[in-house]
Amino acid sequence: MSLPLSGYSVARFGPASFLVHRRSVAVAAALLVLLSGAVVASLCLGQSTVSPASVLDVLLGRPSPDQLVVGELRLPRVTAGLLVGLALGLAGALIQTVARNPLASPDVIGVSHGASAVVVGLMAFGYVQTARQVPWVAVAGGLAAGLLVYLLAWRRGMHAQRFVLVGIGISIALSSLTSLFLTKGDGLQAQQAKVWMTGSLNGAGFDQSTWLAWVLLASVPAVLWAARAQRSISFDDSTAVGLGLRLNRIRLGMALLGIVLASCATGAAGPVDFVALMAPQIAVRLVRGAQLPLFCSALTGAVVVVLADLLARRLLAPVELPVGVVTALVGAPYLMWLLIRSRRGGS
Amino acid sequence: MPAITEPVRSAPPHRRILWLTAAVAVLLAAVLLSLTVGSRTVPFGEAVSALLHGGDTANAVVVRELRLPRTVVGLAVGAALGLAGAVMQGITRNPIAEPGILGVSQGAAAGVVFAISVLGVGSLAGYVWFGFAGAAIAAVLVYLLAGTGRGGATPVKLALAGSAMTAFIASLISTVLTTDAATMDQFRFWHVGSLAGRTSDVAWQLLPFLLVGTVLVFAVARGLDALALGDDTAKGLGARTGTTRAVGALGATVLTGSAVAAAGPIAFVGLAVPHAARALVGTDHRWVLTLSALLGPALLLLADTLGRVVFPPSEVPAGVMTALVGVPVLVALVRRKKVVAA
């Protein structure tokens, strides 16, 4: 007997079978192709142009005259951008799912600003000195800011609009704290913090990428759990409770996962605004699904960051802009468009 | 449309006079603190005599040459922001309207950056016009953005449109600044929202603009009272809502533009102050505006003075302090139910 689920196929691996949304698979494949193209383009283009064949040589470890430029300079940067994009896209999809609101992305609700305020503060005053410490500090800052916004917005229940407004307020306060730390820190360390704050992927090394890659790998089981849980929390509250789902626990888990991923991404590259907001919304329109697609959102995030970084490097060459500037130049108009189109006052 | 929906409610006349007197007293105290507190503490008596009789002592010089200009600019900027916030809340009928949150200050900043980098303008009197233009463009765009779609300009949509606009303009500005070191140098002086190092020239150049802005906003005070009843009722009562909004917006733009040109974007003064004023004297706009013009500078000067003493010997810019003071006010407002009802 087959269920009349249009758009789905059943994949069987021996005893196990899965429902597969055909369009999602096609979109994911297309995004992967696009992402590979973006990565190769980003490795080829720069102060000096390198041929794709030579890039391939470097990637495969074959001897190449462009080993230095591609392997040592561009590859770490592109890898960092790729991983940051994956993490942000995923985080955005998770948090938007929990909030049921496209506007409640980690940058709007204070998570990214919290992470960067704490990192910049501790860095500028010399408490954080190695790249190894940054992720812990960033996660602590992101969680604290998220919790603060949540507690302040909670009043006999949670109201999405109140949440967003409180988040915007806290974000403004945190970013003015960040600029305070930048101006008041001790000379050299403050300088370093400033570079981190705006430098984004300029000079990103494999340090940042390595631990972000570990974080992403470690979160795979949690993401798979979230993808399953996502379907169940798409029911309305009373149905879900009737089915015996522990809604609040699921939401809390997904929100925490999203906050950790967003904070780690911020820790790796500094604040890269609007990616977490945009990526899931673009992905859901491509997939045309009922829920925000986690995997496709992550891929979309990666495509956005890699392309934005390429633009940031080439737009005003030889000056390199921070990637966050480009994502904001693209993302802010997108948020505005979202507002114009919103049919119910942004909820 | 969400609104400050109370009917025009007024405190009894003697109570208003009382609050007005109290506000004047607070403002005077803030001025005195601003003149006397800092890395060098000057006794009140000496500060007053330095103002009245001059003198060459170190204390007298500090008070006259450094603290006085800074305080005067603080007075002007604080009054401008308080008035601008009160008018913006009135014309949008939206409790969270404020030049900082709505991206108007950032727009003015972009205007100034444009003036410095593209046209090579170097004086405050030159900045101001570009500040106006930037503020006006940002204000119109944000309001249009938030107002389209169903539900009109709800607080959430206004705040989001404002923060999107702010982020967009901020990245435009940093694009210009990363490529233009000379502009960066001039820009750095005021972009944190600071009163430090302002000379008395700034205050004098600002004065005519402030006066024009103040006259404009007081001219529409009665119209704003009518608007508070809702557009339909206001029209029914014969109020010209379009004219009121246009003149009010012009006034708010002039006030915000000149404040930003003088001191950089300073957020939250325009948010917190009108609410405090309304709580004290009721919703009659003539009174709200008057009290905002007194409490705005009081808040800004207190924030500035506090910023001088929290992390000695360095100073915290006034804009950071007002954000830290203002956010609790925003949170308190948002937690009041009627603000969120969309």
XYZ file of C-alpha atoms in Angstrom:
689
model
C 0.000 0.000 0.000
C 1.370 3.390 -0.814
C 0.494 6.679 0.780
C -0.596 9.407 -1.612
C 2.285 11.733 -0.841
C 2.995 13.761 -3.912
C 6.535 14.861 -4.478
C 8.022 12.102 -2.344
C 9.788 8.895 -3.299
C 10.702 6.015 -1.041
C 14.370 5.161 -0.854
C 15.146 1.678 0.434
C 18.448 0.527 1.781
C 17.866 -3.114 2.728
C 15.486 -3.067 5.687
C 15.590 0.704 6.095
C 13.435 3.006 4.043
C 13.155 6.769 3.911
C 10.750 9.231 2.442
C 12.670 11.453 0.100
C 11.377 14.774 -1.092
C 12.402 14.622 -4.748
C 12.603 18.361 -5.270
C 14.811 18.776 -2.185
C 17.286 16.283 -3.562
C 17.361 18.040 -6.913
C 17.829 21.434 -5.268
C 20.560 20.098 -2.985
C 22.377 18.664 -5.995
C 22.074 21.939 -7.871
C 23.319 23.863 -4.836
C 26.297 21.542 -4.521
C 27.191 22.177 -8.143
C 26.786 25.912 -7.638
C 28.875 25.787 -4.471
C 31.674 23.903 -6.186
C 31.612 26.459 -8.970
C 31.750 29.314 -6.450
C 34.641 27.681 -4.601
C 36.631 27.136 -7.792
C 35.910 30.670 -8.989
C 36.969 32.029 -5.620
C 40.223 30.059 -5.815
C 40.901 31.196 -9.382
C 40.163 34.897 -9.081
C 42.174 37.407 -7.125
C 45.118 39.739 -7.542
C 46.459 37.163 -9.941
C 44.210 34.900 -11.952
C 44.880 31.184 -11.755
C 43.536 28.671 -14.243
C 40.969 26.115 -12.989
C 43.290 23.314 -14.081
C 46.035 24.644 -11.861
C 43.560 25.005 -8.970
C 42.605 21.388 -9.446
C 46.284 20.411 -9.328
C 46.684 22.172 -6.003
C 43.531 20.618 -4.581
C 44.684 17.157 -5.576
C 48.111 17.760 -4.116
C 49.919 17.659 -7.438
C 52.885 20.000 -7.889
C 51.784 23.385 -9.181
C 53.383 26.822 -9.545
C 50.328 28.334 -7.863
C 50.730 26.294 -4.690
C 51.457 29.426 -2.602
C 48.649 31.649 -3.853
C 45.957 29.016 -4.069
C 46.980 26.591 -1.353
C 48.317 28.939 1.295
C 46.364 32.132 0.752
C 43.056 31.479 -0.938
C 42.195 27.971 0.186
C 42.136 28.704 3.939
C 39.973 31.711 3.316
C 37.526 29.933 1.038
C 37.331 27.000 3.450
C 36.578 29.331 6.333
C 33.895 31.083 4.289
C 32.355 27.778 3.268
C 32.167 26.485 6.838
C 30.916 29.785 8.244
C 28.205 29.820 5.588
C 27.148 26.251 6.345
C 26.940 27.004 10.066
C 25.036 30.253 9.614
C 22.559 28.816 7.122
C 21.851 25.901 9.416
C 21.575 28.107 12.501
C 19.168 30.416 10.712
C 16.939 27.536 9.621
C 16.848 26.090 13.134
C 16.077 29.339 14.913
C 13.527 30.456 12.329
C 11.809 27.089 12.658
C 11.568 27.422 16.423
C 10.404 31.021 16.253
C 8.111 30.304 13.278
C 9.211 33.667 12.014
C 11.662 34.501 9.242
C 12.677 37.658 11.083
C 13.942 35.905 14.193
C 17.355 35.067 12.807
C 20.401 34.894 15.091
C 21.614 38.324 14.008
C 18.270 39.956 14.711
C 17.806 38.382 18.146
C 21.174 39.372 19.519
C 23.074 36.069 19.350
C 25.717 37.227 16.873
C 26.082 40.598 18.569
C 26.423 38.891 21.950
C 29.120 36.588 20.648
C 31.071 39.423 19.070
C 30.675 41.779 22.054
C 32.113 39.188 24.434
C 34.916 38.164 22.069
C 35.904 41.765 21.333
C 35.663 42.719 25.014
C 37.860 39.906 26.255
C 40.260 40.244 23.325
C 40.662 44.000 23.626
C 41.517 43.769 27.301
C 43.940 40.920 26.781
C 41.996 38.048 28.340
C 41.715 36.115 25.100
C 44.988 35.639 23.302
C 44.795 32.545 21.166
C 42.417 31.587 18.398
C 41.756 28.421 20.376
C 39.946 30.346 23.108
C 37.706 32.303 20.772
C 35.048 29.641 20.092
C 34.349 28.997 23.777
C 34.082 32.663 24.493
C 31.889 33.230 21.431
C 29.506 30.433 22.357
C 29.262 31.698 25.933
C 28.500 35.207 24.661
C 25.942 34.019 22.127
C 24.142 31.822 24.652
C 24.115 34.579 27.260
C 22.685 37.105 24.801
C 20.074 34.634 23.534
C 19.047 33.786 27.082
C 18.870 37.452 28.050
C 16.621 38.279 25.108
C 14.454 35.260 25.834
C 14.026 36.116 29.510
C 13.345 39.782 28.845
C 10.782 38.984 26.172
C 9.012 36.306 28.218
C 5.855 37.585 29.786
C 3.187 35.017 30.495
C 4.196 33.295 27.280
C 6.338 34.191 24.308
C 5.193 36.563 21.656
C 7.183 36.590 18.426
C 6.924 40.345 17.950
C 7.988 41.106 21.505
C 10.908 38.731 21.014
C 12.061 40.518 17.865
C 11.725 43.990 19.390
C 13.628 43.069 22.545
C 16.233 41.363 20.356
C 16.747 44.505 18.276
C 17.125 46.598 21.421
C 19.634 44.234 22.979
C 21.540 44.040 19.689
C 21.873 47.821 19.597
C 23.110 47.877 23.190
C 25.584 45.072 22.540
C 26.989 46.634 19.403
C 27.520 49.928 21.197
C 29.314 47.975 23.928
C 31.441 46.382 21.217
C 32.454 49.760 19.840
C 33.198 50.882 23.389
C 35.545 47.920 23.920
C 37.241 48.658 20.615
C 37.995 52.236 21.604
C 38.911 51.505 25.223
C 40.969 48.351 24.973
C 44.733 48.165 25.373
C 46.506 49.351 22.228
C 47.759 46.302 20.419
C 45.096 43.904 21.625
C 42.364 46.365 20.704
C 43.904 46.606 17.266
C 43.799 42.842 16.997
C 40.161 42.816 18.134
C 39.331 45.452 15.531
C 40.844 43.323 12.804
C 38.827 40.352 14.024
C 35.692 42.480 14.176
C 35.892 43.766 10.607
C 38.487 41.540 9.036
C 36.135 38.660 8.702
C 37.775 36.332 6.231
C 40.743 38.544 5.401
C 43.680 36.499 6.551
C 41.573 33.652 7.879
C 43.766 30.650 8.537
C 43.119 26.950 8.860
C 42.919 27.408 12.668
C 39.467 28.890 12.438
C 38.364 26.328 9.873
C 39.573 23.308 11.779
C 37.551 23.808 14.897
C 34.522 25.035 12.992
C 34.725 21.845 10.929
C 34.799 19.816 14.152
C 31.818 21.705 15.520
C 29.873 21.056 12.318
C 30.806 17.366 12.297
C 29.872 16.994 15.934
C 26.515 18.606 15.292
C 25.550 16.189 12.517
C 23.635 13.761 14.810
C 21.880 16.700 16.435
C 20.963 18.110 13.034
C 19.553 14.765 11.917
C 17.493 14.656 15.113
C 16.345 18.240 14.454
C 15.333 17.396 10.883
C 13.090 14.610 12.196
C 11.734 16.749 15.020
C 11.079 19.607 12.638
C 8.272 17.740 10.958
C 6.583 17.090 14.272
C 6.691 20.659 15.514
C 5.104 21.848 12.302
C 1.807 20.643 13.766
C -0.022 23.207 15.795
C 0.569 23.045 19.523
C -2.506 21.114 20.574
C -2.106 18.448 17.865
C 1.530 17.977 18.748
C 0.755 17.631 22.438
C -1.994 15.179 21.557
C 0.561 13.110 19.680
C 2.677 13.022 22.803
C 5.442 15.275 21.526
C 7.463 17.188 24.053
C 7.258 20.438 22.172
C 9.099 22.697 24.561
C 11.992 20.320 24.886
C 12.280 19.961 21.106
C 12.170 23.712 20.635
C 14.748 24.299 23.329
C 17.081 21.725 21.775
C 16.765 23.214 18.313
C 17.230 26.755 19.586
C 20.334 25.774 21.538
C 21.804 24.012 18.524
C 21.118 27.069 16.382
C 22.654 29.441 18.899
C 25.805 27.316 19.268
C 26.270 27.114 15.495
C 25.696 30.842 14.989
C 28.051 31.762 17.819
C 30.776 29.466 16.503
C 30.464 30.968 13.045
C 30.709 34.453 14.562
C 33.706 33.321 16.563
C 35.427 32.108 13.406
C 34.847 35.056 11.115
C 33.483 37.903 13.189
C 29.955 39.110 12.557
C 28.757 38.167 9.066
C 25.301 39.691 9.064
C 22.130 38.614 7.307
C 23.320 35.211 6.040
C 21.374 33.348 8.721
C 18.354 35.458 7.832
C 18.564 35.046 4.073
C 19.776 31.519 3.472
C 16.810 29.563 4.910
C 14.321 31.819 3.148
C 16.033 31.405 -0.195
C 16.312 27.658 0.351
C 12.660 27.195 1.272
C 11.606 29.013 -1.869
C 13.827 26.805 -3.997
C 12.594 23.618 -2.362
C 8.969 24.786 -2.111
C 8.545 22.663 0.980
C 6.398 23.180 4.036
C 9.332 23.419 6.433
C 12.628 25.216 6.251
C 15.003 22.682 4.724
C 18.018 22.316 7.029
C 20.453 20.778 4.570
C 19.609 23.092 1.678
C 19.702 26.139 3.994
C 23.230 25.220 5.041
C 24.300 24.834 1.404
C 22.650 28.114 0.462
C 24.457 29.819 3.338
C 27.769 28.476 2.086
C 27.079 29.635 -1.493
C 26.112 33.105 -0.210
C 29.213 33.541 1.958
C 31.675 32.217 -0.630
C 30.219 34.450 -3.355
C 29.991 37.448 -1.012
C 33.615 36.996 -0.035
C 34.628 36.810 -3.679
C 32.760 40.067 -4.296
C 34.292 41.608 -1.176
C 37.747 40.864 -2.495
C 37.185 41.933 -6.091
C 34.681 44.795 -5.869
C 37.141 47.491 -4.849
C 40.377 45.628 -5.562
C 43.069 45.953 -4.388
C 41.204 46.976 -1.220
C 39.535 43.999 0.429
C 36.200 44.660 2.099
C 35.038 42.606 5.062
C 32.655 39.909 3.831
C 30.051 41.133 6.351
C 29.817 44.420 4.475
C 28.818 42.635 1.291
C 26.325 40.330 3.003
C 24.753 43.387 4.638
C 24.605 45.264 1.322
C 22.712 42.319 -0.154
C 20.898 41.152 2.957
C 19.498 44.432 4.222
C 17.523 45.153 1.022
C 16.363 41.553 1.168
C 15.053 42.062 4.710
C 13.282 45.191 3.491
C 11.700 43.255 0.663
C 10.603 40.620 3.160
C 8.944 43.385 5.163
C 7.126 44.817 2.176
C 5.858 41.412 1.224
C 4.912 40.362 4.736
C 1.178 40.157 4.751
C 0.586 40.063 8.458
C 2.700 42.738 10.058
C 5.841 40.675 10.078
C 4.519 37.749 12.097
C -2.439 50.565 13.370
C -0.924 50.484 16.810
C -1.060 53.734 18.578
C -0.527 55.626 21.702
C -4.230 55.257 22.121
C -4.983 57.140 25.278
C -7.324 60.033 24.655
C -5.714 63.384 25.216
C -5.182 63.137 28.912
C -3.777 65.968 30.860
C -2.418 66.325 34.334
C -3.923 69.130 36.423
C -2.280 72.490 35.651
C -0.503 72.894 38.977
C 1.000 69.412 38.618
C 2.337 70.238 35.156
C 3.926 73.422 36.443
C 5.452 71.385 39.240
C 6.972 68.855 36.830
C 8.177 71.601 34.543
C 9.967 73.238 37.450
C 11.402 69.906 38.513
C 12.675 69.256 34.957
C 14.349 72.660 34.880
C 15.967 71.859 38.227
C 17.208 68.466 36.984
C 18.588 70.091 33.857
C 20.417 72.737 35.900
C 21.860 70.024 38.116
C 22.978 68.087 35.010
C 24.648 71.229 33.640
C 26.448 71.823 36.917
C 27.616 68.201 37.079
C 28.777 68.369 33.481
C 30.814 71.487 34.317
C 32.347 70.174 37.496
C 32.804 66.392 37.224
C 35.526 64.746 35.201
C 39.133 63.721 35.398
C 39.609 67.014 37.242
C 36.870 67.740 39.756
C 36.107 71.410 40.093
C 34.176 72.673 43.145
C 30.757 74.139 42.313
C 31.671 77.605 43.602
C 34.783 77.793 41.488
C 32.943 76.603 38.399
C 30.274 79.263 38.788
C 32.801 82.002 39.400
C 34.868 80.861 36.424
C 31.766 81.298 34.257
C 30.819 84.656 35.708
C 34.172 86.303 36.329
C 36.646 84.386 34.184
C 40.005 83.754 35.800
C 43.254 82.054 34.886
C 43.423 79.228 37.377
C 43.704 75.735 35.913
C 40.188 74.944 37.123
C 38.744 78.058 35.555
C 40.412 77.312 32.225
C 39.176 73.734 32.195
C 35.644 74.863 32.919
C 35.565 77.638 30.350
C 37.592 76.141 27.534
C 36.703 72.457 27.728
C 33.629 71.792 29.801
C 31.487 74.767 28.791
C 31.499 74.145 25.014
C 30.922 70.468 25.572
C 28.010 71.196 27.885
C 26.453 73.695 25.510
C 26.655 71.242 22.615
C 25.154 68.585 24.895
C 22.267 70.929 25.680
C 21.588 71.601 22.012
C 21.939 68.009 20.839
C 19.928 66.601 23.735
C 17.081 69.050 23.157
C 17.089 68.318 19.438
C 16.947 64.550 19.971
C 14.273 64.772 22.664
C 12.075 66.935 20.430
C 12.707 64.793 17.364
C 11.732 61.643 19.236
C 8.542 63.203 20.600
C 7.473 64.382 17.145
C 8.326 61.108 15.449
C 6.306 59.176 18.011
C 3.467 61.611 17.423
C 3.377 61.530 13.631
C 3.867 57.773 13.323
C 1.601 57.141 16.340
C 4.167 54.571 17.210
C 5.719 54.317 20.664
C 9.094 53.051 19.529
C 9.726 55.702 16.870
C 13.082 57.306 17.482
C 15.796 58.742 15.221
C 18.332 56.089 16.243
C 16.115 53.026 15.934
C 14.480 54.144 12.701
C 17.787 54.605 10.936
C 17.321 58.373 10.549
C 20.500 59.156 12.487
C 22.434 56.654 10.400
C 21.020 58.321 7.277
C 22.275 61.672 8.493
C 25.660 60.095 9.161
C 25.747 58.748 5.599
C 24.974 62.253 4.320
C 27.902 63.627 6.285
C 30.241 60.906 5.026
C 29.168 61.666 1.473
C 29.882 65.343 2.059
C 33.345 64.653 3.456
C 34.469 62.040 0.986
C 32.900 63.051 -2.313
C 32.623 66.812 -1.977
C 35.434 67.497 0.465
C 33.256 69.508 2.812
C 35.133 70.269 6.002
C 32.961 72.415 8.258
C 29.990 71.684 10.450
C 27.834 74.253 8.684
C 28.574 72.318 5.511
C 27.891 68.921 7.075
C 24.495 69.980 8.372
C 22.822 70.252 4.983
C 23.970 66.807 3.968
C 22.922 65.521 7.371
C 19.404 66.863 6.649
C 19.287 65.259 3.244
C 20.506 61.897 4.516
C 18.105 61.970 7.457
C 15.167 62.873 5.235
C 15.882 60.154 2.676
C 16.354 57.485 5.346
C 13.221 58.580 7.214
C 11.033 58.486 4.115
C 12.414 55.128 2.972
C 12.014 53.475 6.357
C 8.502 54.773 6.798
C 7.480 53.680 3.301
C 9.051 50.258 3.809
C 7.350 49.714 7.129
C 4.061 51.154 5.992
C 3.546 48.957 2.925
C 1.853 45.624 3.326
C -1.012 44.754 5.560
C -1.078 46.122 9.079
C 0.701 49.362 8.211
C 3.691 50.596 10.137
C 3.578 48.366 13.209
C 6.311 48.760 15.836
C 7.989 45.535 14.726
C 8.012 46.503 11.065
C 9.304 49.977 11.849
C 12.065 48.590 14.036
C 13.045 45.980 11.457
C 12.950 48.416 8.577
C 15.023 50.787 10.696
C 17.601 48.194 11.606
C 17.802 46.908 8.036
C 18.326 50.483 6.864
C 20.924 51.064 9.583
C 22.846 47.921 8.613
C 22.673 48.808 4.926
C 23.893 52.358 5.453
C 26.558 51.195 7.901
C 28.004 48.881 5.277
C 27.865 51.598 2.633
C 29.733 53.865 5.039
C 32.349 51.252 5.830
C 32.784 50.578 2.120
C 33.611 54.244 1.635
C 35.793 54.430 4.701
C 37.924 51.366 4.003
C 38.920 52.886 0.699
C 39.370 56.464 1.829
C 41.783 57.074 4.691
C 41.376 60.863 4.747
C 37.610 60.659 5.188
C 38.073 57.972 7.809
C 40.160 60.382 9.823
C 37.539 63.114 9.873
C 34.716 60.667 10.319
C 36.209 58.963 13.354
C 35.815 62.135 15.371
C 32.133 61.968 15.749
C 30.876 58.605 14.624
C 30.807 57.069 18.098
C 28.327 59.672 19.244
C 30.457 61.728 21.519
C 30.501 65.207 22.961
C 34.204 65.182 23.682
C 36.322 67.820 22.019
C 33.418 69.892 20.717
C 34.117 73.594 20.545
C 31.658 76.395 21.140
C 31.632 77.134 17.390
C 29.680 73.920 16.974
C 26.952 75.169 19.275
C 26.707 78.536 17.530
C 26.538 76.994 14.078
C 23.867 74.624 15.295
C 21.666 77.231 16.911
C 19.779 78.600 13.874
C 18.926 75.090 12.684
C 17.760 74.114 16.133
C 15.532 77.160 16.334
C 13.943 76.424 12.966
C 13.372 72.799 13.911
C 11.878 73.742 17.262
C 9.507 76.268 15.718
C 8.370 73.678 13.167
C 7.603 71.006 15.731
C 5.812 73.351 18.116
C 3.758 74.637 15.205
C 2.230 71.188 14.745
C 1.728 70.411 18.457
C -2.061 70.804 18.254
C -2.175 68.827 15.035
C -0.324 65.998 16.768
C -2.919 65.988 19.542
C -5.575 65.520 16.887
C -3.549 62.787 15.129
C -3.372 60.868 18.396
C -7.126 60.300 18.106
C -6.643 58.417 14.852
C -6.582 59.693 11.295
C -10.308 59.469 10.695
C -11.305 61.224 13.884
C -8.642 63.845 13.322
C -9.931 64.527 9.808
C -13.476 64.587 11.132
C -12.442 67.261 13.598
C -11.087 69.322 10.728
C -7.389 68.699 11.401
C -5.137 68.689 8.364
C -3.357 65.413 8.994
C -1.181 65.535 5.873
C 0.146 69.002 6.638
C 0.753 68.096 10.267
C 2.739 65.014 9.302
C 4.757 66.820 6.631
C 5.677 69.787 8.828
C 6.380 67.531 11.809
C 8.587 65.260 9.711
C 10.456 68.267 8.349
C 11.034 69.524 11.888
C 12.204 66.115 13.098
C 14.552 65.832 10.120
C 16.118 69.236 10.714
C 16.552 68.462 14.418
C 18.009 64.984 13.865
C 20.254 66.113 11.031
C 21.781 68.923 13.042
C 22.171 66.775 16.154
C 23.959 64.070 14.175
C 26.144 66.576 12.344
C 27.215 67.980 15.701
C 27.712 64.857 17.779
C 27.335 61.745 15.615
C 24.476 59.277 15.887
C 23.274 59.053 19.482
C 20.511 56.522 20.011
C 17.751 56.190 22.559
C 17.543 59.770 23.880
C 14.653 60.345 21.501
C 13.030 57.092 22.627
C 13.159 57.361 26.380
C 12.618 61.057 26.922
C 9.168 61.580 25.320
C 7.807 58.586 27.223
C 9.027 60.011 30.486
C 7.539 63.374 29.539
C 4.189 61.842 28.659
C 4.107 59.941 31.929
C 4.625 63.179 33.820
C 2.471 65.769 32.056
C -0.064 63.795 30.030
C -0.464 63.618 26.284
C -0.896 67.278 25.348
C 1.904 67.727 22.810
C 2.740 71.306 23.721
C 3.663 70.058 27.172
C 5.273 66.832 25.995
C 7.487 68.772 23.590
C 8.452 71.335 26.215
C 9.341 68.711 28.770
C 11.208 66.602 26.182
C 13.306 69.620 25.273
C 14.295 69.878 28.942
C 14.734 66.202 29.779
C 16.625 65.306 26.569
C 19.632 67.470 27.379
C 19.430 66.432 31.042
C 19.695 62.747 30.060
C 22.449 63.351 27.521
C 24.536 65.492 29.885
C 24.147 62.993 32.719
C 25.155 60.151 30.359
C 28.131 62.168 29.168
C 29.208 63.021 32.713
C 28.777 59.433 33.843
C 30.877 58.319 30.855
C 33.751 60.464 32.114
C 33.918 58.773 35.507
C 33.105 55.071 34.984
C 36.420 54.008 33.429
C 38.967 56.618 34.412
C 41.129 57.908 32.918
C 39.482 57.144 29.566
C 35.992 58.272 28.638
C 32.952 56.346 27.478
C 31.240 58.148 24.575
C 27.836 59.559 25.491
C 26.199 57.531 22.716
C 27.251 54.262 24.354
C 25.963 55.386 27.732
C 22.590 56.472 26.324
C 22.221 53.098 24.598
C 22.881 51.318 27.863
C 20.361 53.537 29.649
C 17.862 53.435 26.796
C 17.607 49.702 26.213
C 15.925 48.997 29.569
C 13.377 51.663 28.634
C 12.764 49.976 25.271
C 12.380 46.585 26.945
C 9.965 47.989 29.498
C 7.919 49.579 26.686
C 7.864 46.402 24.652
C 6.759 44.387 27.653
C 3.736 46.625 28.033
C 1.138 44.774 26.062
C -0.365 47.507 23.948
C 2.930 48.225 22.235
C 3.020 44.809 20.610
C -0.623 44.574 19.623
C -0.277 44.733 15.859
